[in-house]
Amino acid sequence: MNKVPFLNFQPMHQKIRSEMQKAFNEVYDSYWYIMGEKLETFEASYANFNQTKYSVGVSNGLDALILALEALNVGKGDEVIVPSNTYIASVIAITTVGATPVFVEPRMETYNINPELIEGKITKKTKAIMPVHLYGQACEMDYIMKIAEAHNLFVVEDNAQAHGASYSGKLTGSFGHANGVSFYPGKNLGALGDAGAVTTDDEALAEKIKTLRNYGSQKKYHNEYIGLNRRLDELQAAFLSVKLQYLKDWTQERKKIARTYNEQLKNTDLILPQVASNADHVYHLYVVRTSKRDELQEYLNNNGIGTLIHYPIPPHLQKAFRHLGYKAGDFPIAEELSKTLISLPLWVGIENKKLELITNLIKQN
Ligand SMILES: *Cc1c(COP(=O)(O)O)cnc(C)c1O
């Protein structure tokens, strides 16, 4: 058994057990399970939290990104700029709508897309930029929005890892034209199953996404588009409304855990997370870098410490995307990161004792 698992929901979920069970009972006894009051309440609360006019609850984070792109008419023949070191879902969203992902390398320091390299990748076909606030750190959104405005491009933020993060005080998920967020259980705000949302300030886009998530229909049996079923159900919405009330506290706790790691590991040879000026980091993941990554992972594993690699294979080298024609060496920074990054345990309720155990093990190594 792991002494410290990579992720453990127990402390978070034990604390809110009675509220979550009350939410379950309310839905159970309402006899209404899809597209009801709980969804509307959650959508209003999440929009309020994210400082956007609208939030549209959907089935998961990937569908949120697909719906955002679809609603903006991004599709066949279009190119979308996306970081070369993202989670696969960002890229799958782009290819699912028929568009082509155009990879831009991240900054070696922050692991977020390097805005200085974006303009060099813009062509006549470019329709949108998809910044990904990786590991919980906000991208350099002022720079990215300026480029988008200058070239008349849409921005679709992948905000799956950065609920409540901000850039120059403005929240991630509120910059782009339509933005996707995930409430996968392990995300900073997580449902007890799959869930996601699109956030936007544009009423027409919000309405279109509401239609597209529900068979292309807002009025029962009247179909405007060929939409799929990508709804967020009442139970997950009710659970999310409970958990949303704790998100600010949980984010503070994540930041505190990250500060403890930073302090304890500062004299080791690990490269610690670096935060860009004006950017906020909500530490969905605490990711460090070392040339001896595999040895470190094995050593920690042998000592009962769970770790994960986010991510071991960059999208351009995935078999699924071999038709795009990329090869090893095409995106050296993403490739280097995939070989040297490792994520340490960070979860709400992790005790200082456990952090001490982990950091002492690393210092003794
Ligand atoms: C989790 C995640 C997604 C997809 O979210 P799901 O709810 O799992 O579909 C998309 N992008 C990033 C960066 C993610 O971390």
CSV table of C-alpha atoms and ligand atoms in Angstrom, one decimal:
chain,number,residue,atom,x,y,z
A,1,MET,CA,0.0,0.0,0.0
A,2,ASN,CA,1.2,3.5,-0.8
A,3,LYS,CA,2.1,5.6,2.2
A,4,VAL,CA,1.2,8.6,0.2
A,5,PRO,CA,-1.0,8.0,-2.9
A,6,PHE,CA,-0.8,10.4,-5.8
A,7,LEU,CA,-4.4,11.5,-5.2
A,8,ASN,CA,-6.8,10.8,-2.3
A,9,PHE,CA,-10.3,12.1,-2.2
A,10,GLN,CA,-11.0,10.9,1.3
A,11,PRO,CA,-10.3,14.0,3.4
A,12,MET,CA,-12.1,16.3,0.9
A,13,HIS,CA,-15.2,14.1,0.5
A,14,GLN,CA,-15.5,13.0,4.2
A,15,LYS,CA,-15.8,16.6,5.2
A,16,ILE,CA,-18.7,17.4,2.9
A,17,ARG,CA,-20.4,14.0,3.2
A,18,SER,CA,-23.6,15.2,4.7
A,19,GLU,CA,-24.1,18.2,2.3
A,20,MET,CA,-23.4,15.9,-0.7
A,21,GLN,CA,-25.9,13.3,0.6
A,22,LYS,CA,-28.4,16.1,1.1
A,23,ALA,CA,-27.9,17.1,-2.6
A,24,PHE,CA,-28.3,13.5,-3.7
A,25,ASN,CA,-31.5,13.2,-1.7
A,26,GLU,CA,-32.9,16.4,-3.2
A,27,VAL,CA,-32.4,15.2,-6.7
A,28,TYR,CA,-33.6,11.8,-5.9
A,29,ASP,CA,-36.8,13.1,-4.4
A,30,SER,CA,-37.4,15.7,-7.1
A,31,TYR,CA,-38.1,13.0,-9.7
A,32,TRP,CA,-36.5,15.2,-12.3
A,33,TYR,CA,-33.0,14.1,-13.4
A,34,ILE,CA,-32.0,15.9,-16.6
A,35,MET,CA,-32.1,19.6,-17.5
A,36,GLY,CA,-33.7,21.0,-14.4
A,37,GLU,CA,-33.3,23.4,-11.5
A,38,LYS,CA,-30.0,22.0,-10.3
A,39,LEU,CA,-28.4,22.5,-13.6
A,40,GLU,CA,-29.7,26.1,-13.9
A,41,THR,CA,-28.5,26.9,-10.3
A,42,PHE,CA,-25.1,25.5,-10.9
A,43,GLU,CA,-24.7,27.3,-14.3
A,44,ALA,CA,-25.6,30.6,-12.6
A,45,SER,CA,-23.2,30.0,-9.7
A,46,TYR,CA,-20.3,28.9,-11.9
A,47,ALA,CA,-20.8,31.9,-14.2
A,48,ASN,CA,-20.7,34.1,-11.2
A,49,PHE,CA,-17.6,32.4,-9.8
A,50,ASN,CA,-15.8,32.6,-13.2
A,51,GLN,CA,-16.9,36.2,-13.8
A,52,THR,CA,-18.5,35.5,-17.1
A,53,LYS,CA,-22.1,36.2,-18.1
A,54,TYR,CA,-22.8,32.6,-19.0
A,55,SER,CA,-21.8,29.1,-18.2
A,56,VAL,CA,-23.3,26.2,-20.0
A,57,GLY,CA,-23.1,22.8,-18.2
A,58,VAL,CA,-22.1,19.9,-20.5
A,59,SER,CA,-21.1,16.3,-20.3
A,60,ASN,CA,-17.3,16.6,-19.8
A,61,GLY,CA,-14.3,18.9,-20.5
A,62,LEU,CA,-13.6,17.4,-23.9
A,63,ASP,CA,-17.2,18.0,-25.1
A,64,ALA,CA,-17.0,21.6,-23.7
A,65,LEU,CA,-14.0,22.3,-25.9
A,66,ILE,CA,-15.7,20.7,-28.9
A,67,LEU,CA,-18.9,22.7,-28.3
A,68,ALA,CA,-16.9,25.9,-28.0
A,69,LEU,CA,-15.2,25.3,-31.3
A,70,GLU,CA,-18.4,24.1,-33.0
A,71,ALA,CA,-20.3,27.2,-31.8
A,72,LEU,CA,-17.6,29.4,-33.3
A,73,ASN,CA,-17.9,27.5,-36.6
A,74,VAL,CA,-14.3,26.3,-36.4
A,75,GLY,CA,-14.1,23.2,-38.6
A,76,LYS,CA,-12.8,21.7,-41.8
A,77,GLY,CA,-10.1,23.7,-43.5
A,78,ASP,CA,-9.4,25.7,-40.3
A,79,GLU,CA,-6.2,25.7,-38.3
A,80,VAL,CA,-6.2,26.0,-34.5
A,81,ILE,CA,-3.0,27.0,-32.6
A,82,VAL,CA,-2.4,24.8,-29.5
A,83,PRO,CA,0.6,24.1,-27.3
A,84,SER,CA,2.8,21.1,-28.2
A,85,ASN,CA,2.8,19.9,-24.6
A,86,THR,CA,-0.9,19.7,-23.7
A,87,TYR,CA,-3.1,16.9,-22.6
A,88,ILE,CA,-4.5,15.0,-25.5
A,89,ALA,CA,-8.1,16.3,-25.1
A,90,SER,CA,-7.2,19.8,-26.3
A,91,VAL,CA,-5.9,18.3,-29.6
A,92,ILE,CA,-8.8,15.8,-29.9
A,93,ALA,CA,-11.3,18.6,-29.6
A,94,ILE,CA,-9.6,20.4,-32.6
A,95,THR,CA,-9.5,17.3,-34.8
A,96,THR,CA,-13.0,16.2,-33.8
A,97,VAL,CA,-14.5,19.4,-35.4
A,98,GLY,CA,-12.4,18.7,-38.5
A,99,ALA,CA,-9.8,21.4,-37.9
A,100,THR,CA,-6.0,21.0,-37.9
A,101,PRO,CA,-4.0,21.5,-34.8
A,102,VAL,CA,-0.9,23.7,-35.3
A,103,PHE,CA,1.5,23.1,-32.4
A,104,VAL,CA,3.4,25.9,-30.7
A,105,GLU,CA,6.1,25.2,-28.2
A,106,PRO,CA,5.8,26.1,-24.5
A,107,ARG,CA,8.2,28.2,-22.5
A,108,MET,CA,10.7,26.0,-20.8
A,109,GLU,CA,10.2,28.0,-17.6
A,110,THR,CA,6.4,27.9,-17.2
A,111,TYR,CA,5.4,25.0,-19.4
A,112,ASN,CA,2.7,27.3,-20.9
A,113,ILE,CA,2.4,28.2,-24.6
A,114,ASN,CA,5.1,30.7,-25.6
A,115,PRO,CA,3.3,33.7,-27.1
A,116,GLU,CA,6.4,34.9,-28.8
A,117,LEU,CA,6.1,31.9,-31.2
A,118,ILE,CA,2.5,32.2,-32.0
A,119,GLU,CA,2.6,34.8,-34.8
A,120,GLY,CA,5.1,32.7,-36.7
A,121,LYS,CA,2.5,29.9,-37.0
A,122,ILE,CA,-0.4,32.1,-38.1
A,123,THR,CA,-1.5,31.4,-41.7
A,124,LYS,CA,-4.6,32.3,-43.8
A,125,LYS,CA,-6.3,29.2,-42.4
A,126,THR,CA,-5.8,30.1,-38.8
A,127,LYS,CA,-9.1,30.5,-37.1
A,128,ALA,CA,-8.5,30.2,-33.4
A,129,ILE,CA,-5.9,30.0,-30.6
A,130,MET,CA,-6.4,27.5,-27.8
A,131,PRO,CA,-4.2,28.4,-24.8
A,132,VAL,CA,-4.1,25.7,-22.1
A,133,HIS,CA,-3.6,26.9,-18.5
A,134,LEU,CA,-1.4,23.9,-17.8
A,135,TYR,CA,-1.1,22.4,-14.3
A,136,GLY,CA,-3.1,25.4,-13.0
A,137,GLN,CA,-1.0,28.3,-14.1
A,138,ALA,CA,-2.6,31.0,-16.2
A,139,CYS,CA,-1.2,31.6,-19.7
A,140,GLU,CA,0.1,35.1,-20.6
A,141,MET,CA,-3.3,36.1,-21.6
A,142,ASP,CA,-2.7,39.8,-22.3
A,143,TYR,CA,-0.1,38.9,-24.9
A,144,ILE,CA,-2.3,36.1,-26.4
A,145,MET,CA,-5.4,38.3,-26.6
A,146,LYS,CA,-3.4,41.1,-28.4
A,147,ILE,CA,-2.2,38.6,-31.0
A,148,ALA,CA,-5.8,37.2,-31.5
A,149,GLU,CA,-7.2,40.7,-31.9
A,150,ALA,CA,-4.5,41.8,-34.4
A,151,HIS,CA,-5.2,38.7,-36.5
A,152,ASN,CA,-8.9,38.5,-36.0
A,153,LEU,CA,-8.8,35.1,-34.4
A,154,PHE,CA,-11.0,33.4,-31.8
A,155,VAL,CA,-9.6,32.4,-28.5
A,156,VAL,CA,-10.9,29.2,-26.8
A,157,GLU,CA,-9.2,28.7,-23.5
A,158,ASP,CA,-8.7,25.1,-22.2
A,159,ASN,CA,-9.4,25.9,-18.6
A,160,ALA,CA,-9.7,22.3,-17.4
A,161,GLN,CA,-6.8,22.6,-15.0
A,162,ALA,CA,-7.1,26.1,-13.7
A,163,HIS,CA,-10.5,26.8,-12.1
A,164,GLY,CA,-10.1,30.2,-10.3
A,165,ALA,CA,-6.7,31.1,-11.6
A,166,SER,CA,-6.2,34.6,-12.9
A,167,TYR,CA,-3.9,36.7,-15.1
A,168,SER,CA,-3.5,40.3,-14.0
A,169,GLY,CA,-6.5,39.7,-11.8
A,170,LYS,CA,-8.8,38.5,-14.5
A,171,LEU,CA,-10.0,34.9,-14.3
A,172,THR,CA,-8.9,32.2,-16.7
A,173,GLY,CA,-12.0,31.1,-18.6
A,174,SER,CA,-13.1,34.7,-19.0
A,175,PHE,CA,-10.7,35.9,-21.7
A,176,GLY,CA,-11.6,33.8,-24.7
A,177,HIS,CA,-14.8,33.9,-26.9
A,178,ALA,CA,-15.9,30.6,-25.5
A,179,ASN,CA,-13.9,28.5,-23.1
A,180,GLY,CA,-14.0,24.9,-21.9
A,181,VAL,CA,-13.6,23.7,-18.4
A,182,SER,CA,-13.7,20.1,-17.0
A,183,PHE,CA,-15.2,18.9,-13.7
A,184,TYR,CA,-13.6,15.4,-14.0
A,185,PRO,CA,-13.3,14.2,-10.4
A,186,GLY,CA,-9.6,14.9,-10.0
A,187,LYS,CA,-9.8,18.4,-11.3
A,188,ASN,CA,-9.6,21.3,-8.8
A,189,LEU,CA,-13.4,21.4,-9.0
A,190,GLY,CA,-14.6,17.8,-9.6
A,191,ALA,CA,-17.9,16.1,-9.9
A,192,LEU,CA,-18.5,12.5,-8.8
A,193,GLY,CA,-18.4,11.5,-12.4
A,194,ASP,CA,-18.0,13.2,-15.8
A,195,ALA,CA,-19.0,16.9,-16.2
A,196,GLY,CA,-17.8,20.1,-17.8
A,197,ALA,CA,-18.9,23.6,-18.9
A,198,VAL,CA,-18.4,26.3,-21.5
A,199,THR,CA,-18.0,29.8,-20.2
A,200,THR,CA,-18.6,32.8,-22.3
A,201,ASP,CA,-19.8,36.5,-22.2
A,202,ASP,CA,-21.6,36.1,-25.6
A,203,GLU,CA,-25.3,35.4,-25.2
A,204,ALA,CA,-25.8,34.1,-28.8
A,205,LEU,CA,-22.9,31.7,-28.3
A,206,ALA,CA,-24.3,30.5,-25.0
A,207,GLU,CA,-27.7,29.9,-26.6
A,208,LYS,CA,-26.1,28.0,-29.5
A,209,ILE,CA,-24.1,25.8,-27.1
A,210,LYS,CA,-27.2,25.1,-25.1
A,211,THR,CA,-28.9,23.9,-28.3
A,212,LEU,CA,-25.9,21.9,-29.5
A,213,ARG,CA,-25.6,20.0,-26.2
A,214,ASN,CA,-29.2,18.9,-26.5
A,215,TYR,CA,-29.6,17.3,-29.9
A,216,GLY,CA,-29.6,20.7,-31.5
A,217,SER,CA,-32.9,21.5,-29.9
A,218,GLN,CA,-34.0,24.0,-27.3
A,219,LYS,CA,-37.7,23.6,-27.9
A,220,LYS,CA,-38.7,19.9,-27.5
A,221,TYR,CA,-38.9,18.1,-30.8
A,222,HIS,CA,-37.8,21.2,-32.8
A,223,ASN,CA,-34.2,20.6,-34.1
A,224,GLU,CA,-32.2,23.5,-35.4
A,225,TYR,CA,-28.8,21.7,-35.7
A,226,ILE,CA,-27.7,18.1,-35.8
A,227,GLY,CA,-26.6,18.2,-32.2
A,228,LEU,CA,-25.4,15.3,-30.0
A,229,ASN,CA,-26.4,14.5,-26.4
A,230,ARG,CA,-23.8,16.3,-24.3
A,231,ARG,CA,-25.8,17.3,-21.3
A,232,LEU,CA,-24.8,17.7,-17.6
A,233,ASP,CA,-27.2,15.8,-15.4
A,234,GLU,CA,-29.0,17.1,-12.3
A,235,LEU,CA,-27.1,14.9,-9.8
A,236,GLN,CA,-23.6,16.1,-11.0
A,237,ALA,CA,-24.9,19.7,-11.1
A,238,ALA,CA,-26.1,19.4,-7.5
A,239,PHE,CA,-22.8,17.9,-6.3
A,240,LEU,CA,-20.9,20.6,-8.1
A,241,SER,CA,-22.9,23.3,-6.5
A,242,VAL,CA,-21.9,22.0,-3.1
A,243,LYS,CA,-18.3,21.7,-4.0
A,244,LEU,CA,-18.1,25.1,-5.7
A,245,GLN,CA,-18.7,26.7,-2.3
A,246,TYR,CA,-15.4,25.2,-1.1
A,247,LEU,CA,-13.3,25.9,-4.1
A,248,LYS,CA,-11.7,29.1,-2.9
A,249,ASP,CA,-10.6,27.5,0.3
A,250,TRP,CA,-9.4,24.4,-1.5
A,251,THR,CA,-7.4,26.6,-3.9
A,252,GLN,CA,-5.7,28.4,-0.9
A,253,GLU,CA,-4.8,25.0,0.5
A,254,ARG,CA,-3.3,23.9,-2.8
A,255,LYS,CA,-1.2,27.0,-2.9
A,256,LYS,CA,-0.1,26.4,0.6
A,257,ILE,CA,1.0,22.9,-0.2
A,258,ALA,CA,2.9,24.2,-3.2
A,259,ARG,CA,4.7,26.7,-0.9
A,260,THR,CA,5.7,24.0,1.4
A,261,TYR,CA,7.1,21.9,-1.4
A,262,ASN,CA,8.9,25.0,-2.8
A,263,GLU,CA,10.4,25.8,0.6
A,264,GLN,CA,11.5,22.2,1.4
A,265,LEU,CA,12.8,21.4,-2.1
A,266,LYS,CA,14.6,24.7,-2.8
A,267,ASN,CA,18.1,23.4,-2.1
A,268,THR,CA,17.7,20.2,-4.1
A,269,ASP,CA,18.6,19.9,-7.8
A,270,LEU,CA,15.0,19.6,-8.8
A,271,ILE,CA,13.7,22.4,-11.0
A,272,LEU,CA,10.7,23.8,-9.2
A,273,PRO,CA,7.5,25.4,-10.7
A,274,GLN,CA,8.1,28.9,-12.0
A,275,VAL,CA,5.2,31.4,-12.2
A,276,ALA,CA,5.2,34.1,-14.9
A,277,SER,CA,4.8,37.7,-13.6
A,278,ASN,CA,1.1,38.7,-13.4
A,279,ALA,CA,0.1,35.0,-13.6
A,280,ASP,CA,-1.6,33.1,-10.8
A,281,HIS,CA,-1.1,29.4,-10.3
A,282,VAL,CA,-3.8,27.2,-8.6
A,283,TYR,CA,-1.6,24.1,-8.6
A,284,HIS,CA,-3.9,21.5,-10.1
A,285,LEU,CA,-0.6,19.7,-10.2
A,286,TYR,CA,2.8,20.3,-8.6
A,287,VAL,CA,5.3,19.4,-11.3
A,288,VAL,CA,9.0,19.4,-10.9
A,289,ARG,CA,11.7,18.7,-13.5
A,290,THR,CA,14.9,16.6,-13.3
A,291,SER,CA,17.1,14.8,-15.8
A,292,LYS,CA,17.0,11.8,-13.5
A,293,ARG,CA,13.2,11.6,-13.7
A,294,ASP,CA,12.7,7.9,-14.1
A,295,GLU,CA,15.1,7.1,-11.2
A,296,LEU,CA,13.3,9.6,-9.0
A,297,GLN,CA,9.9,8.1,-9.8
A,298,GLU,CA,11.2,4.6,-9.1
A,299,TYR,CA,12.8,5.6,-5.8
A,300,LEU,CA,9.7,7.4,-4.6
A,301,ASN,CA,7.5,4.4,-5.7
A,302,ASN,CA,9.8,2.0,-3.8
A,303,ASN,CA,9.2,4.2,-0.7
A,304,GLY,CA,5.5,4.2,-1.1
A,305,ILE,CA,5.0,7.6,-2.7
A,306,GLY,CA,2.7,7.8,-5.7
A,307,THR,CA,3.7,10.1,-8.6
A,308,LEU,CA,2.5,10.6,-12.2
A,309,ILE,CA,3.9,11.9,-15.4
A,310,HIS,CA,2.0,14.7,-17.1
A,311,TYR,CA,2.5,13.7,-19.9
A,312,PRO,CA,4.8,11.0,-21.1
A,313,ILE,CA,4.2,11.3,-24.8
A,314,PRO,CA,3.5,14.7,-26.5
A,315,PRO,CA,0.5,14.8,-28.8
A,316,HIS,CA,2.5,15.1,-32.0
A,317,LEU,CA,4.2,11.7,-31.2
A,318,GLN,CA,1.0,9.9,-30.4
A,319,LYS,CA,0.0,7.1,-32.7
A,320,ALA,CA,-3.4,8.6,-33.0
A,321,PHE,CA,-2.0,11.6,-34.8
A,322,ARG,CA,0.6,9.9,-37.0
A,323,HIS,CA,-1.4,11.1,-40.0
A,324,LEU,CA,-0.3,14.6,-39.2
A,325,GLY,CA,3.2,13.6,-40.2
A,326,TYR,CA,5.3,14.7,-37.3
A,327,LYS,CA,8.4,13.0,-36.0
A,328,ALA,CA,10.6,13.0,-33.0
A,329,GLY,CA,12.6,16.2,-32.9
A,330,ASP,CA,9.9,18.4,-34.3
A,331,PHE,CA,9.0,19.9,-30.9
A,332,PRO,CA,12.1,19.6,-28.8
A,333,ILE,CA,10.8,21.5,-25.8
A,334,ALA,CA,7.6,19.4,-25.5
A,335,GLU,CA,9.8,16.2,-26.0
A,336,GLU,CA,12.3,17.3,-23.4
A,337,LEU,CA,9.5,18.1,-20.9
A,338,SER,CA,7.9,14.7,-21.5
A,339,LYS,CA,11.2,13.0,-20.4
A,340,THR,CA,12.0,15.2,-17.4
A,341,LEU,CA,8.7,16.2,-15.7
A,342,ILE,CA,7.2,14.4,-12.7
A,343,SER,CA,4.1,15.4,-10.6
A,344,LEU,CA,4.2,15.0,-6.8
A,345,PRO,CA,1.2,14.2,-4.6
A,346,LEU,CA,-0.9,17.4,-4.0
A,347,TRP,CA,-4.5,17.0,-2.7
A,348,VAL,CA,-6.8,18.8,-0.4
A,349,GLY,CA,-6.3,17.3,3.1
A,350,ILE,CA,-2.8,16.0,2.6
A,351,GLU,CA,-1.1,16.3,6.0
A,352,ASN,CA,2.2,18.2,6.6
A,353,LYS,CA,3.6,14.9,7.9
A,354,LYS,CA,3.2,13.4,4.5
A,355,LEU,CA,4.7,16.3,2.7
A,356,GLU,CA,7.7,16.1,5.1
A,357,LEU,CA,8.0,12.4,4.4
A,358,ILE,CA,8.1,13.1,0.6
A,359,THR,CA,10.5,16.0,0.8
A,360,ASN,CA,12.8,14.3,3.2
A,361,LEU,CA,13.0,11.3,0.9
A,362,ILE,CA,13.9,13.5,-2.0
A,363,LYS,CA,16.5,15.4,0.0
A,364,GLN,CA,18.1,12.1,1.2
A,365,ASN,CA,18.2,10.7,-2.4
B,1,LIG,C1,-9.0,17.0,-18.1
B,1,LIG,C2,-8.6,17.8,-19.2
B,1,LIG,C3,-9.5,17.9,-20.4
B,1,LIG,C4,-10.7,17.1,-20.6
B,1,LIG,O1,-11.6,17.0,-19.6
B,1,LIG,P1,-12.5,15.7,-19.4
B,1,LIG,O2,-13.6,16.2,-18.5
B,1,LIG,O3,-11.7,14.6,-18.9
B,1,LIG,O4,-13.1,15.4,-20.8
B,1,LIG,C5,-9.1,18.8,-21.4
B,1,LIG,N1,-8.0,19.5,-21.3
B,1,LIG,C6,-7.1,19.4,-20.3
B,1,LIG,C7,-5.9,20.2,-20.2
B,1,LIG,C8,-7.4,18.5,-19.2
B,1,LIG,O5,-6.6,18.4,-18.2
